[in-house]
Each structure stands twice: as structure tokens, then as C-alpha cells.
XYZ file of N, CA, C and O in Angstrom:
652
model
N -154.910 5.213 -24.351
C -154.463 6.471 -23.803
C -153.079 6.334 -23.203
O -152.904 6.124 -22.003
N -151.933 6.484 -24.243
C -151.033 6.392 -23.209
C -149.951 8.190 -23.807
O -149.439 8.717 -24.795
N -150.086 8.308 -22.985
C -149.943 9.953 -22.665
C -148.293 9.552 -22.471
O -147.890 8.395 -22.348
N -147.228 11.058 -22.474
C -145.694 10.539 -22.481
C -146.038 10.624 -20.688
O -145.634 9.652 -20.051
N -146.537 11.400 -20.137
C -146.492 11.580 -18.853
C -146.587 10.773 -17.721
O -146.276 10.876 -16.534
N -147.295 9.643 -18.692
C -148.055 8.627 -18.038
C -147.087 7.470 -16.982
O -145.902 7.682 -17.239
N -147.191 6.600 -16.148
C -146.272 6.266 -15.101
C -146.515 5.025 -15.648
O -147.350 5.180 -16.540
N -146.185 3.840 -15.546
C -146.230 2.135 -15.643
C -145.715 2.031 -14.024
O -144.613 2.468 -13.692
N -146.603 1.429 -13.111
C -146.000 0.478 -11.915
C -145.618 -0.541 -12.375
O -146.221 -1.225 -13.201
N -144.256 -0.823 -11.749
C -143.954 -2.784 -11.962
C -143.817 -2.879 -10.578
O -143.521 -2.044 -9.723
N -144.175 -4.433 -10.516
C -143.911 -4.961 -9.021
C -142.544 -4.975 -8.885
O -141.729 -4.715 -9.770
N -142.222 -5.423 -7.247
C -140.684 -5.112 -6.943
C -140.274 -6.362 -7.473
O -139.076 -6.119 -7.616
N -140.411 -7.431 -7.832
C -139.634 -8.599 -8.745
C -139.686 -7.905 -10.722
O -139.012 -8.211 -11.705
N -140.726 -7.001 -10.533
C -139.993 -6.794 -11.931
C -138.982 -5.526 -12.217
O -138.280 -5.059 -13.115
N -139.360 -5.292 -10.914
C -138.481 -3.758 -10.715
C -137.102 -4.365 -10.566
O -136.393 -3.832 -11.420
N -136.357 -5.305 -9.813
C -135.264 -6.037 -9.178
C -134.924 -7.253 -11.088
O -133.929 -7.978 -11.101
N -135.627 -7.227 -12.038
C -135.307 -7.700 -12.683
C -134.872 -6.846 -14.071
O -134.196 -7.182 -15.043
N -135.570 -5.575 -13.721
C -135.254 -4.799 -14.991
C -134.174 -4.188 -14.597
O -133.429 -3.422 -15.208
N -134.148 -4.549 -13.624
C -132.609 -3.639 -12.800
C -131.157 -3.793 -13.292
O -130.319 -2.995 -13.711
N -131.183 -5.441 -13.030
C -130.438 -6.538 -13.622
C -130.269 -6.820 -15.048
O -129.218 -7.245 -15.528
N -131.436 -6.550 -15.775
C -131.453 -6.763 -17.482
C -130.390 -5.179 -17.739
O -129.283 -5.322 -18.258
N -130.815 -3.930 -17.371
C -130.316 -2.862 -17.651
C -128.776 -2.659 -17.135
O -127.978 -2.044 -17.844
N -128.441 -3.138 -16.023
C -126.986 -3.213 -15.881
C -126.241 -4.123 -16.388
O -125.163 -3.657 -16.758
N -126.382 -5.469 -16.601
C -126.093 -6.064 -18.049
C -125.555 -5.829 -18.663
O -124.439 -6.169 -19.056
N -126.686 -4.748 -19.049
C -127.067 -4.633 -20.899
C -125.996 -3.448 -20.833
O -125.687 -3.129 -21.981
N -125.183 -2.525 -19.654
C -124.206 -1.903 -19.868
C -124.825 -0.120 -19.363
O -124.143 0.854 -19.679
N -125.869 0.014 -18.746
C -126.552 1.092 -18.395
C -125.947 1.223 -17.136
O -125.941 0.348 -16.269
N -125.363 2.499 -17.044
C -125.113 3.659 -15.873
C -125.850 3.325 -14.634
O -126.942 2.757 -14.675
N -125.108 3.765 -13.232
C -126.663 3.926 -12.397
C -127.258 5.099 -12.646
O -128.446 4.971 -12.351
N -126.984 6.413 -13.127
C -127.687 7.221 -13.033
C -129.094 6.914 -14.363
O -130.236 7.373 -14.328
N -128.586 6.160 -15.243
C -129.660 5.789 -16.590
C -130.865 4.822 -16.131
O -131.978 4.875 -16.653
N -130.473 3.821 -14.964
C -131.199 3.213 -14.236
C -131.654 3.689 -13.648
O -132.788 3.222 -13.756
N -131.703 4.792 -12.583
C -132.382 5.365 -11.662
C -133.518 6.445 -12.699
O -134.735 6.600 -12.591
N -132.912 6.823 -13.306
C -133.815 7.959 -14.453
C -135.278 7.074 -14.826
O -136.470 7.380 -14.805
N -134.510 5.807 -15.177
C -135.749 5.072 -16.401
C -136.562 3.968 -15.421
O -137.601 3.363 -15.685
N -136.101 3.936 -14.738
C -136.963 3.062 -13.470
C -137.455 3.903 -12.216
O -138.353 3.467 -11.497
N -136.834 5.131 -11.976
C -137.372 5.956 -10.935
C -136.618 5.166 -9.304
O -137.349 4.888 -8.354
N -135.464 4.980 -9.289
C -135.131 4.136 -8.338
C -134.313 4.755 -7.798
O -133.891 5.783 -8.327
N -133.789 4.274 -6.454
C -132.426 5.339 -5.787
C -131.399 4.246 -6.061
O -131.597 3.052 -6.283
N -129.793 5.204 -5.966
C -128.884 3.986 -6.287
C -128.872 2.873 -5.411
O -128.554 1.745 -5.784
N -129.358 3.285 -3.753
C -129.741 2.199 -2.938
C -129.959 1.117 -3.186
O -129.356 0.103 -2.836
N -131.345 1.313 -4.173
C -131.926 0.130 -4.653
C -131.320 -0.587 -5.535
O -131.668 -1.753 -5.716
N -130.305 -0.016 -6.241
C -129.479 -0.431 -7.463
C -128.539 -1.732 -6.761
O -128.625 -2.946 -6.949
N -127.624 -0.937 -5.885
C -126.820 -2.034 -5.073
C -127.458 -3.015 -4.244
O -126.913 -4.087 -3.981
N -128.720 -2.652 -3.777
C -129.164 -3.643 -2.806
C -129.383 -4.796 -3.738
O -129.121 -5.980 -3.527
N -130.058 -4.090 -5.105
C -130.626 -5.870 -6.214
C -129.286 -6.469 -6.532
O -129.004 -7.628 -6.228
N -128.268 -5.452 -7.300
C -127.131 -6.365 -7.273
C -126.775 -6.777 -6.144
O -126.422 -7.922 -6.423
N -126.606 -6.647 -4.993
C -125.526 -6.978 -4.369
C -126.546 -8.528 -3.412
O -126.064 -9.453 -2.758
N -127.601 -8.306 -3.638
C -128.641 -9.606 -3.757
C -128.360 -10.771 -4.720
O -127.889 -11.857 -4.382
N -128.734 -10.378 -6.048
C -127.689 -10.939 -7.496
C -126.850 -11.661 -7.092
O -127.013 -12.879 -7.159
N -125.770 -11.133 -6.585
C -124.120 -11.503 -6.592
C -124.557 -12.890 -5.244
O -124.348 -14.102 -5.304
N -125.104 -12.193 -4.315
C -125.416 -13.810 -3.311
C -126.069 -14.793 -3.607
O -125.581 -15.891 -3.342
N -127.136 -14.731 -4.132
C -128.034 -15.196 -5.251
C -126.988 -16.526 -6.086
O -127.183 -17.740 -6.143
N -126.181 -15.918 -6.492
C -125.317 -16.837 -7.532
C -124.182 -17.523 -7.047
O -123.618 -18.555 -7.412
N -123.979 -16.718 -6.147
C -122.844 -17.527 -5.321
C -123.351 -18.633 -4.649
O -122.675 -19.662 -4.662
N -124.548 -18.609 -3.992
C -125.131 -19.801 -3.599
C -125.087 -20.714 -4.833
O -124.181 -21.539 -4.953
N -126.065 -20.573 -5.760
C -126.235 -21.124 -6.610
C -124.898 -22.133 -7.178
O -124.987 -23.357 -7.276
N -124.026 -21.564 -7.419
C -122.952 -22.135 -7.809
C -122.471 -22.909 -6.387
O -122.173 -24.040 -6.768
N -122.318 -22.858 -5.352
C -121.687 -23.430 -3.902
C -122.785 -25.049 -4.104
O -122.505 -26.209 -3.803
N -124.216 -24.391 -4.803
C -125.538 -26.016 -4.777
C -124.262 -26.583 -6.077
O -123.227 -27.106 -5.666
N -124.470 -26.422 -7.460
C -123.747 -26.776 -8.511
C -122.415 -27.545 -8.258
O -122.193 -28.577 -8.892
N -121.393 -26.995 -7.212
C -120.126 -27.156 -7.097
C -120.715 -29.085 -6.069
O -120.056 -30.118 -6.189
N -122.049 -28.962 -5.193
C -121.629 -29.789 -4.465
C -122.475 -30.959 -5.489
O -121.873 -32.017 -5.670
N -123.253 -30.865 -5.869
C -123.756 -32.167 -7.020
C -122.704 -32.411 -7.384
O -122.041 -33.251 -6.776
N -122.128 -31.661 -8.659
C -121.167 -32.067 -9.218
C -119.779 -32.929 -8.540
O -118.948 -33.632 -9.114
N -119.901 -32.597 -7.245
C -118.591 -33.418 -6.306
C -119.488 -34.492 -6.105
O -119.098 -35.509 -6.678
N -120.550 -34.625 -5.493
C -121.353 -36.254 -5.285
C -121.524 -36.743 -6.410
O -121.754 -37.951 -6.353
N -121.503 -36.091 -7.963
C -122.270 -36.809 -8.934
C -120.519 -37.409 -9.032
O -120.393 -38.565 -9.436
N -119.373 -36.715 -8.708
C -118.280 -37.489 -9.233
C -118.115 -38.328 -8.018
O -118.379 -37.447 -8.836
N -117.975 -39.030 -7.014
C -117.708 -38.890 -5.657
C -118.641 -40.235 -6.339
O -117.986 -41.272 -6.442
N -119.905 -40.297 -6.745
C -120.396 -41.634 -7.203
C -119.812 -42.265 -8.323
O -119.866 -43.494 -8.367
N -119.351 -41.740 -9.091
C -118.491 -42.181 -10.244
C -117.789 -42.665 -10.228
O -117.545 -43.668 -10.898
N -117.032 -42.045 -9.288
C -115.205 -43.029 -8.788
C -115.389 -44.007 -7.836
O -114.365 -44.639 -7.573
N -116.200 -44.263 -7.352
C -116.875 -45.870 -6.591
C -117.279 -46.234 -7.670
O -116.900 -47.349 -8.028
N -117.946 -45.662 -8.346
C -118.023 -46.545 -9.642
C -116.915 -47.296 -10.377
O -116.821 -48.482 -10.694
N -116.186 -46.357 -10.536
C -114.662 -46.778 -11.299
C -114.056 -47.890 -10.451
O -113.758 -49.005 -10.877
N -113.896 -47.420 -9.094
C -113.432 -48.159 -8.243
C -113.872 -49.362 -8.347
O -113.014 -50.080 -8.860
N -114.984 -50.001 -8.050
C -115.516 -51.024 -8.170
C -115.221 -51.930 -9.223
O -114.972 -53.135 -9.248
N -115.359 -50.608 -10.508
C -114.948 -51.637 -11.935
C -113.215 -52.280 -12.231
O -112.918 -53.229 -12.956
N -112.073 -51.224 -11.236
C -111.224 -51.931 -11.535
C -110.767 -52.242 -10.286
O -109.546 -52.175 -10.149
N -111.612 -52.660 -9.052
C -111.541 -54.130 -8.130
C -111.720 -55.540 -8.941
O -111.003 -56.524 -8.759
N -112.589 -55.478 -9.683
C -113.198 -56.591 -10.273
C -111.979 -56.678 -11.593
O -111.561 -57.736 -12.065
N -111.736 -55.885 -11.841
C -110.700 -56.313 -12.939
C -109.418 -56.438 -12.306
O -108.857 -57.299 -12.983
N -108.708 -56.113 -11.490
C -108.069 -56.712 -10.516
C -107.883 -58.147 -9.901
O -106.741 -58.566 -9.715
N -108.841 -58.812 -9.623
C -109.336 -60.307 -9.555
C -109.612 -60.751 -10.574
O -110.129 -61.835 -10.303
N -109.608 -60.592 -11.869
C -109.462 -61.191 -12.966
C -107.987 -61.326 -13.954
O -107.599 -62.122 -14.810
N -107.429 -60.080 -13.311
C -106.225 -60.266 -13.533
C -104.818 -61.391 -12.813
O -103.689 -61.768 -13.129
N -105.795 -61.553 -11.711
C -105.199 -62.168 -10.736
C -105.136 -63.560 -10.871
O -104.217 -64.330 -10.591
N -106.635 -63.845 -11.503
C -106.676 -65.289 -11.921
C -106.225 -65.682 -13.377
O -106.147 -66.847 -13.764
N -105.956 -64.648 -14.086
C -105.206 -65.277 -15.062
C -103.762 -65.144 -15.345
O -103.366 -65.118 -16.510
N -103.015 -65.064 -14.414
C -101.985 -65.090 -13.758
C -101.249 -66.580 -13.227
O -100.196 -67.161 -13.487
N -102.566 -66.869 -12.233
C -102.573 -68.246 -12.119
C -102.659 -69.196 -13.496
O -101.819 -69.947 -13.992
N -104.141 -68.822 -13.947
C -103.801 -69.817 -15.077
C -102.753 -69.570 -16.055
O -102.723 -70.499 -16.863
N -101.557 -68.339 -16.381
C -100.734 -68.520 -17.293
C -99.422 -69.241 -16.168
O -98.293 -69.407 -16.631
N -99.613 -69.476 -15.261
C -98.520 -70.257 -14.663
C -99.170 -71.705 -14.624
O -98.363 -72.613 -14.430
N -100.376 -72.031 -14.764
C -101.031 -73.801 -14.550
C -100.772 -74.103 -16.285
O -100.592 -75.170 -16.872
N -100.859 -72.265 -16.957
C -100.638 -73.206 -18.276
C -98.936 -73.670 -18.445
O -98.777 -74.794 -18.922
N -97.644 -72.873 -18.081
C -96.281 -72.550 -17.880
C -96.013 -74.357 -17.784
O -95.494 -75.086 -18.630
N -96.717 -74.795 -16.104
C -96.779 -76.170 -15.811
C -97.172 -77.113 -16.723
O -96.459 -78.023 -17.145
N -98.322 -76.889 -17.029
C -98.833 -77.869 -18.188
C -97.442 -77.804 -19.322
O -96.774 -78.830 -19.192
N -96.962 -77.011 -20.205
C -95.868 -76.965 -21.532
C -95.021 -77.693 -20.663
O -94.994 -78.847 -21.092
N -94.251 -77.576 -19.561
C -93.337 -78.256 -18.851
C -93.953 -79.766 -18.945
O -93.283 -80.727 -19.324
N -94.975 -79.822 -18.650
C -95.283 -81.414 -18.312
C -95.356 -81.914 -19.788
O -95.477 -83.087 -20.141
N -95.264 -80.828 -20.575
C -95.587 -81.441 -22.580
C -94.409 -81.638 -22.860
O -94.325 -82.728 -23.426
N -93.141 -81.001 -22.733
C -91.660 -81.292 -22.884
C -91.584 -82.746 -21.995
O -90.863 -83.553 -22.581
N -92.172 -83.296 -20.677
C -91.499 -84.299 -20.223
C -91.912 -85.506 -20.916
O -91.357 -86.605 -20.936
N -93.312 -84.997 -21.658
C -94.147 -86.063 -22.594
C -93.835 -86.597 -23.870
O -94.174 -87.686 -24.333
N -93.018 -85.529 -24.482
C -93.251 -85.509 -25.820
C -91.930 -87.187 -26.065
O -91.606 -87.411 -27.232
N -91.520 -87.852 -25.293
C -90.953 -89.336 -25.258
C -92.513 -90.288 -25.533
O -92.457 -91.271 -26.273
N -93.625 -89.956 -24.984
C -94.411 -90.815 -24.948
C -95.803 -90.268 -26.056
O -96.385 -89.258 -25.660
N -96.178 -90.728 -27.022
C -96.870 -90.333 -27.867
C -98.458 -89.761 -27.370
O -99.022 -88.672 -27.271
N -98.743 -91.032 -27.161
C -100.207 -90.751 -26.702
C -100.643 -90.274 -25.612
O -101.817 -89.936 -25.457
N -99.540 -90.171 -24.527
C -99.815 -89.012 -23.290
C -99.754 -87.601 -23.831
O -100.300 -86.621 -23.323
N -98.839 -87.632 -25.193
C -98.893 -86.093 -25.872
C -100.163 -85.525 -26.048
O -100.640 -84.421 -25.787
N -100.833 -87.144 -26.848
C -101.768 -86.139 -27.039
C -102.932 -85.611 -26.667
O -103.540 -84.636 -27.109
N -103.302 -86.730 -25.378
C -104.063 -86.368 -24.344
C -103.817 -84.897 -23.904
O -104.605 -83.958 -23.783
N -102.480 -84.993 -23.705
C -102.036 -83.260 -22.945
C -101.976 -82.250 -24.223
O -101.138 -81.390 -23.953
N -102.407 -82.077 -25.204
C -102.367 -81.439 -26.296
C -104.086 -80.797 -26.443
O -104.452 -79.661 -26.744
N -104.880 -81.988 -26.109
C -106.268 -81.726 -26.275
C -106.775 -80.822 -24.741
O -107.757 -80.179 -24.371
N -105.677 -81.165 -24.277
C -105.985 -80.606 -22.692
C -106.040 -78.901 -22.645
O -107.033 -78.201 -22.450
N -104.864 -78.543 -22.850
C -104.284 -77.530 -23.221
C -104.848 -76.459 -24.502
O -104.669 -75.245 -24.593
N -105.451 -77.213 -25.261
C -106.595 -76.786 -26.140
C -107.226 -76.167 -25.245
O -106.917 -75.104 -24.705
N -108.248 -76.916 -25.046
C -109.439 -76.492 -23.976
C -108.955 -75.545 -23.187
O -109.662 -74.537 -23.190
N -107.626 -75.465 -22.233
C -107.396 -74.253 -21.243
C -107.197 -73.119 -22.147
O -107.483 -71.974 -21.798
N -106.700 -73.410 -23.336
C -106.300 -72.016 -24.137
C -107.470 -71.763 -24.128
O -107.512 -70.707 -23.497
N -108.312 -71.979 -24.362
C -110.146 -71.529 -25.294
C -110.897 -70.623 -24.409
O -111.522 -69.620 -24.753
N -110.724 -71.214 -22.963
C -111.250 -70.731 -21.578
C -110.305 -69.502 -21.330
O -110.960 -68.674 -20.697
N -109.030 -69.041 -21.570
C -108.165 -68.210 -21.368
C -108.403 -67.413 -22.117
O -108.584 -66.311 -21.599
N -108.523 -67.461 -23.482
C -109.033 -66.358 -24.306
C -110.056 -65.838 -24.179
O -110.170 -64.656 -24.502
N -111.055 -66.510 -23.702
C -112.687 -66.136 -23.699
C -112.570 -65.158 -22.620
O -112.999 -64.025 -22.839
N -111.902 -65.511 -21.161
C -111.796 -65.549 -19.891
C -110.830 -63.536 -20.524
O -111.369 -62.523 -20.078
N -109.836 -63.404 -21.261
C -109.412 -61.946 -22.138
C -110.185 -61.446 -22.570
O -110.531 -60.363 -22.099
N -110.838 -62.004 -23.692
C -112.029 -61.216 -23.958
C -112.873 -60.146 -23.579
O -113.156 -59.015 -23.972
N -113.297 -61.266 -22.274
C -114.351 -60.479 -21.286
C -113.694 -59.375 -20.487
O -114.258 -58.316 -20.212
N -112.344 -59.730 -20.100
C -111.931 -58.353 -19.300
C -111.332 -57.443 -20.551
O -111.467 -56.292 -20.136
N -110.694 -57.370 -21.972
C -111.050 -56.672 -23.008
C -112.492 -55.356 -22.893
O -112.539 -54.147 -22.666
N -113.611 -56.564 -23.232
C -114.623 -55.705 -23.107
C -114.975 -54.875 -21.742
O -115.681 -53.868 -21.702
N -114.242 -55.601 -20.477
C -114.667 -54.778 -19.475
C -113.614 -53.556 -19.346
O -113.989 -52.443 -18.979
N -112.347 -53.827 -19.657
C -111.504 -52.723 -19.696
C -112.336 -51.478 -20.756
O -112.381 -50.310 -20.370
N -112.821 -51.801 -21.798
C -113.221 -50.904 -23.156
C -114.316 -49.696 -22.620
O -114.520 -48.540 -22.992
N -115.110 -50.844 -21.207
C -116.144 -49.996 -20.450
C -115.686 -48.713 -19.645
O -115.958 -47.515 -19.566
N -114.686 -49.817 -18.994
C -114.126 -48.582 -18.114
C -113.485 -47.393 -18.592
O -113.559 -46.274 -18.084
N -112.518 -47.918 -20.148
C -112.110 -46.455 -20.356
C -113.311 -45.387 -20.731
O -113.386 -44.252 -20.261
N -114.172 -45.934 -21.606
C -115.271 -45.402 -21.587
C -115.656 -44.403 -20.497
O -115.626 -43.174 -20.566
N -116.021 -45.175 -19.485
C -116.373 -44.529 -18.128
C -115.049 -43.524 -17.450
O -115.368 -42.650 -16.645
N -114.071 -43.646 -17.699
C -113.007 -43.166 -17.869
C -113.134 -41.540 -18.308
O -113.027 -40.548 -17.586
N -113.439 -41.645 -19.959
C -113.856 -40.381 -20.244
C -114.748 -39.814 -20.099
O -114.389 -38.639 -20.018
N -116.156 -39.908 -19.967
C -116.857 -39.264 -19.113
C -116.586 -38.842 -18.390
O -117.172 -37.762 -18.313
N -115.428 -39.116 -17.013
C -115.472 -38.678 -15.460
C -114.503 -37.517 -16.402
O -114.971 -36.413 -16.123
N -113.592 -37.386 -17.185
C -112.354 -36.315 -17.646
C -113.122 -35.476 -18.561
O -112.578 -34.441 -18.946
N -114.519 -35.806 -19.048
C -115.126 -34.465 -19.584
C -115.954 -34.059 -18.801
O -116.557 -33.187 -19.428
N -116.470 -34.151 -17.594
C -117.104 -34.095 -16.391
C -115.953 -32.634 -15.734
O -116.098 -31.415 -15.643
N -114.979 -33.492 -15.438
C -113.717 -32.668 -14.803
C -113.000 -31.471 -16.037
O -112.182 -30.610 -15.715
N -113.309 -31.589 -16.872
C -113.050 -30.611 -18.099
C -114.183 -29.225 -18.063
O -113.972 -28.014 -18.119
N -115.190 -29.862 -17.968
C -116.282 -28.546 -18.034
C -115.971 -28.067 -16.863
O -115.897 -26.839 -16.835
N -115.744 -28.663 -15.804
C -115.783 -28.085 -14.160
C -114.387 -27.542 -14.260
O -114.343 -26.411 -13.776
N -113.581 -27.834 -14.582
C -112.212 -26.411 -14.499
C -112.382 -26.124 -15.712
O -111.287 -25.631 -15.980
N -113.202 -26.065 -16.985
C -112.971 -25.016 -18.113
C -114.177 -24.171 -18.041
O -114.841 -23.859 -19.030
N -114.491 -23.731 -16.547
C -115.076 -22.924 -16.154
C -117.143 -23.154 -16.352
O -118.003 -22.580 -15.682
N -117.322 -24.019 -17.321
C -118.108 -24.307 -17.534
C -119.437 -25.359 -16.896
O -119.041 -26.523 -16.839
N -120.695 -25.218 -16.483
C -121.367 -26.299 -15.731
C -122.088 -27.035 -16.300
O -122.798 -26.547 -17.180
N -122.168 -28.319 -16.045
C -123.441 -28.837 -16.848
C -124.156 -30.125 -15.424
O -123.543 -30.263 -14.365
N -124.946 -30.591 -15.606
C -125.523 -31.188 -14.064
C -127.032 -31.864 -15.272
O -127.973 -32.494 -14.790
């Protein structure tokens, strides 16, 4: 039995939601008040609820997103402290190696001290490269981590959220 005359109650959360779907969707207040039976009162009070509603919402969004970066860059931080002190020590060793070639020029009069200091110098090269390597791969991380934090900061000023 559904008669044209006939009334549908909605509760006030579906009343406050069809409110919102219909202004949207590009409906008048007077088309809203007609088809829901509402005063414009009620119209502005749901929006203007809405509008606080989201503004909060976004003020929660805005502050994750600053702690989720705010942990990131201690993150970063951390990763290029540590690469910092690795840079530092191989610094040293390209000056212990600098010393060592100096001490191979004062050698190269005496054969077999050459080549003691030849096999020496081997070995520091081997440890020096390995010793690149590893900060290689740790640099490769960080840029890595790098871009993440700049598509992080991309969605957040290209207006866009993600969490």
C-alpha cells in the first residue's frame, strides 16, 4: 500500500544525510525543504555542522601526517648521521692509504719491502671497497627513503590525503 499521499519518516541521521547527498548532488534549498519537509534552518544547521565536521577531520589528518613525517626525518636523520661517520672514516683511510703510496715510492729502491707493502695495500684496498659498497647500498636506501618522504609531501600540497 503505498498511496502518493503517503509520508516515509527517516530518523534525524538520515534526515542530516539526505540533506547532504541532495545539496551535493546540486538541489536548491527550496527543492530540499519540499522533498524532505524541512525548514531552511535545518538545511544550514546540517551544513554548517558538515563544514565543522570536516574541518576537524582534516586539522586530525593534517596532524598524523606531520608526526607520520616528524618520524621520518629522525628517520632520515639518523640514516645520514651514520653515513656521516662512515664518511669520516674513509677519509682517514684514503689518507693511511695517501701514507702507505708515499711509503711505496720510498720502497720501491728495496725489492722485497715492495712487496710486502704491495700485498699490504691489497688488503686495505679490498676493505675500502667493501667498506663503499656498504655505504653505496646505504646511500641507495636513503634515497629511497628520500622519495617516499617527497611523495608524502607531494600528496599533502597537491591537495590530496592519504594516511
Amino acid at each position: 500500500m503505498s498511496g502518493e499521499g503517503e509520508r516515509v519518516i527517516l530518523s534525524p541521521a538520515e534526515k542530516e544525510r539526505r540533506i547532504l547527498e541532495m545539496y551535493l548532488a546540486g538541489h536548491s534549498y527550496k527543492e530540499i525543504c519540499e522533498a524532505l519537509r524541512v525548514s531552511p534552518k535545518t538545511i544550514v544547521k546540517v551544513l554548517r555542522r558538515a563544514s565543522e565536521d570536516e574541518a576537524e577531520a582534516e586539522d586530525r589528518i593534517e596532524e598524523k601526517i606531520e608526526s607520520h613525517l616528524g618520524e621520518r626525518l629522525e628517520e632520515i636523520k639518523g640514516v645520514l648521521g651514520k653515513h656521516s661517520e662512515d664518511i669520516e672514516k674513509l677519509f682517514e683511510k684514503w689518507d693511511r692509504v695517501c701514507l702507505r703510496l708515499a711509503e711505496f715510492e720510498r720502497c720501491v729502491n728495496s725489492p722485497g719491502r715492495l712487496l710486502e707493502r704491495v700485498k699490504d695495500l691489497e688488503e686495505r684496498v679490498e676493505r675500502l671497497e667493501k667498506t663503499c659498497q656498504g655505504i653505496r647500498s646505504d646511500l641507495d636506501r636513503l634515497a629511497k627513503r628520500l622519495k617516499e618522504v617527497m611523495n608524502i609531501l607531494e600528496r599533502i600540497y597537491g591537495g590530496v590525503y592519504f594516511i
